[in-house]
PDB file of C-alpha atoms in Angstrom:
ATOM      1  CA  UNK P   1     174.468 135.875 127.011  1.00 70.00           C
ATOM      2  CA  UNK P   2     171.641 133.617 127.228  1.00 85.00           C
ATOM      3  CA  UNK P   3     167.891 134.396 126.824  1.00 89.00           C
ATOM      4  CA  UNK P   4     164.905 133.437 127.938  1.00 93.00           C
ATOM      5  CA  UNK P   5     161.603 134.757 126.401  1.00 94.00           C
ATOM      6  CA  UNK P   6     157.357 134.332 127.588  1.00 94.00           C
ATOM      7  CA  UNK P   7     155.227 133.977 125.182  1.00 95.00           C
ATOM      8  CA  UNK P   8     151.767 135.012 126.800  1.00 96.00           C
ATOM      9  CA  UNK P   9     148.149 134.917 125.258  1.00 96.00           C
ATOM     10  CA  UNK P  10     144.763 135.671 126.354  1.00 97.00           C
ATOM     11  CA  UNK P  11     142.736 132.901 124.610  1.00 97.00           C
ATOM     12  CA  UNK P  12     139.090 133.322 124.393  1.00 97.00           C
ATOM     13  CA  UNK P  13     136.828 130.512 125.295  1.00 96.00           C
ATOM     14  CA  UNK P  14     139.929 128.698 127.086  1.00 95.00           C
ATOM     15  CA  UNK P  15     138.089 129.242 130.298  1.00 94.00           C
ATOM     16  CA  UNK P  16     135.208 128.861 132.342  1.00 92.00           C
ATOM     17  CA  UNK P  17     133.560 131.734 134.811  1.00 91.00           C
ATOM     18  CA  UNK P  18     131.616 130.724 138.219  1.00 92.00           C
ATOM     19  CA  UNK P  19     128.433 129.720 135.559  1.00 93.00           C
ATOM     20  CA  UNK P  20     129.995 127.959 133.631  1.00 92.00           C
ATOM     21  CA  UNK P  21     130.219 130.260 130.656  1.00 94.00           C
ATOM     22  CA  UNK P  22     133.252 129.997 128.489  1.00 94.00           C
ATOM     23  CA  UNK P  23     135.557 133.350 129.168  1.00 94.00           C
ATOM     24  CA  UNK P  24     138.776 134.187 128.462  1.00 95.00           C
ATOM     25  CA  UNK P  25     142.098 132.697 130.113  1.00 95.00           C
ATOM     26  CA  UNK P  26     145.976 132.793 129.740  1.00 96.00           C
ATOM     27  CA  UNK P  27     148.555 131.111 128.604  1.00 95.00           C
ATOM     28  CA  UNK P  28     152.161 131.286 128.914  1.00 93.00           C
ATOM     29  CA  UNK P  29     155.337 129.379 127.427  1.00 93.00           C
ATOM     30  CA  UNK P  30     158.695 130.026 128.511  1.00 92.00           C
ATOM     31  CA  UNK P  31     161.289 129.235 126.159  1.00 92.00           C
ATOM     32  CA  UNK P  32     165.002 129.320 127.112  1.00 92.00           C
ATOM     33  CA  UNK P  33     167.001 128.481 130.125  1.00 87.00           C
ATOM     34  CA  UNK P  34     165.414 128.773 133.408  1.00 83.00           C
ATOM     35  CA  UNK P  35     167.908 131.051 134.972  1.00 87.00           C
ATOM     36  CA  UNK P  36     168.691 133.422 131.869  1.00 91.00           C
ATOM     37  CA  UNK P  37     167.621 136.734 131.266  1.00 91.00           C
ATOM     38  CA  UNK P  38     164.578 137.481 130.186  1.00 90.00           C
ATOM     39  CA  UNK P  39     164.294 138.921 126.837  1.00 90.00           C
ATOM     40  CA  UNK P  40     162.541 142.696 127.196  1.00 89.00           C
ATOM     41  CA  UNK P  41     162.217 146.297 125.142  1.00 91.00           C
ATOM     42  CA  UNK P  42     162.980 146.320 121.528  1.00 93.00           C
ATOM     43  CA  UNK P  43     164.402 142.832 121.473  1.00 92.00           C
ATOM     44  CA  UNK P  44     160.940 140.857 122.728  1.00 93.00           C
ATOM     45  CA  UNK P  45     158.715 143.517 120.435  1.00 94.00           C
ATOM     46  CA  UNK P  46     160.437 142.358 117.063  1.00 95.00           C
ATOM     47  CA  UNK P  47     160.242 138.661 118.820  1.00 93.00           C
ATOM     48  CA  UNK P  48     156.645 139.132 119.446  1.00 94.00           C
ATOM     49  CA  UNK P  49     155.924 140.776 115.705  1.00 94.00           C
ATOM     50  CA  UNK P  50     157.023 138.028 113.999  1.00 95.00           C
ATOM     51  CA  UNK P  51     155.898 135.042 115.874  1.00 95.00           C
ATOM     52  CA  UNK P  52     153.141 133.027 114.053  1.00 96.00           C
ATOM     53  CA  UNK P  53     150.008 132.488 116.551  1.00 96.00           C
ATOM     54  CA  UNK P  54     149.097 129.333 114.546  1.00 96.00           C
ATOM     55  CA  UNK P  55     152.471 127.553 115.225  1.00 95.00           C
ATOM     56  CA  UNK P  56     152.313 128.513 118.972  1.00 95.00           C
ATOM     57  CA  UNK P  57     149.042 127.615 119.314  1.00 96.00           C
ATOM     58  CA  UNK P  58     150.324 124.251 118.018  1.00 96.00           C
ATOM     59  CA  UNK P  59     152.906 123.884 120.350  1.00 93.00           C
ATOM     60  CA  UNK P  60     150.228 124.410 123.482  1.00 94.00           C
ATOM     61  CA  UNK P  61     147.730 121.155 121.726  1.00 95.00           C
ATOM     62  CA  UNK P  62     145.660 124.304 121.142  1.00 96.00           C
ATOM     63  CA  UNK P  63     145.199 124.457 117.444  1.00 96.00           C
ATOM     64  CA  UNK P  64     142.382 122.091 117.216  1.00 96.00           C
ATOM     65  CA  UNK P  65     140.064 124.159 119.283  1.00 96.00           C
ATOM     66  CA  UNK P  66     140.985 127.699 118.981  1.00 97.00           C
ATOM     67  CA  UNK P  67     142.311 129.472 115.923  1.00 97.00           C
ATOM     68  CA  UNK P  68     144.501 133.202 115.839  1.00 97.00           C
ATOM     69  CA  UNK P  69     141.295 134.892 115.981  1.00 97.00           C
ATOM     70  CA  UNK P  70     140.301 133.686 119.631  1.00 97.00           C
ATOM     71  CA  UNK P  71     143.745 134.721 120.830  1.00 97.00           C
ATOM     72  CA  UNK P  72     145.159 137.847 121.857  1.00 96.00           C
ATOM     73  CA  UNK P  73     149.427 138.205 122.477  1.00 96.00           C
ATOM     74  CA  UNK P  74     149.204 140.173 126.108  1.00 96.00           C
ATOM     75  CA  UNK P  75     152.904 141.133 127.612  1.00 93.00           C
ATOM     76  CA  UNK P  76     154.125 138.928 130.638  1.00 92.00           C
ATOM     77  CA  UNK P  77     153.392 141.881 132.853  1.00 92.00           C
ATOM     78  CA  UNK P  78     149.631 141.618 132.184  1.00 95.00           C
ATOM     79  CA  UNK P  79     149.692 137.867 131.819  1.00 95.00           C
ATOM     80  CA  UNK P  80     150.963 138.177 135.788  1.00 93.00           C
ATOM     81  CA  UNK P  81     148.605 140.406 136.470  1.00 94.00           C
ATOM     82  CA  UNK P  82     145.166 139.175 134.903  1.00 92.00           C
ATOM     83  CA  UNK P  83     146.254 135.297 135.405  1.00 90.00           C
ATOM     84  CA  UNK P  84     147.362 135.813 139.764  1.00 72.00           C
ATOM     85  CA  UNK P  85     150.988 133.889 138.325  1.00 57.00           C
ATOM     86  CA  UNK P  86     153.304 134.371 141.512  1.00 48.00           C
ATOM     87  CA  UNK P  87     156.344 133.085 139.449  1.00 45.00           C
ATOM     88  CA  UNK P  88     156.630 133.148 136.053  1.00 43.00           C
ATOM     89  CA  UNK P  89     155.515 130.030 133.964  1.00 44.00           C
TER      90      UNK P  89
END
């Protein structure tokens, strides 16, 4: 069966706020096929607790500007919620 998995992070400093004050902001990457399943429960935890932050912050053109430390992983279910994403990314 094919997979799909979201890799979502809140990234500190990605963002602006109405001041124009750097704040936090998300950031999602799908891997997979579109119309797969998406990967969930103890599957997407061991995923999730071996995935390097560096090389997907690499993947994004991100790791020139931010670093692990300005990144937190959030679940897909909070990126959606925090980030207003009516489908997912």
């Amino acid at each position: 069966m094919k997979k799909k998995i979201r890799i979502c992070l809140e990234v500190q400093g990605l963002g602006e706020d109405e001041l124009g004050s750097p704040c936090p902001a998300g950031v999602c990457l799908t891997l997979g096929d579109e119309d797969a399943e998406e990967m969930t429960g103890a599957e997407y935890d061991e995923f999730i607790r071996k995935l390097n932050i560096e090389d997907v912050l690499q993947l994004l053109i991100l790791d020139k500007e931010y670093t692990p430390a300005d990144c937190r992983l959030i679940t897909p279910e909070e990126y959606d919620r925090e980030y207003g994403e009516d489908e997912p990314c």
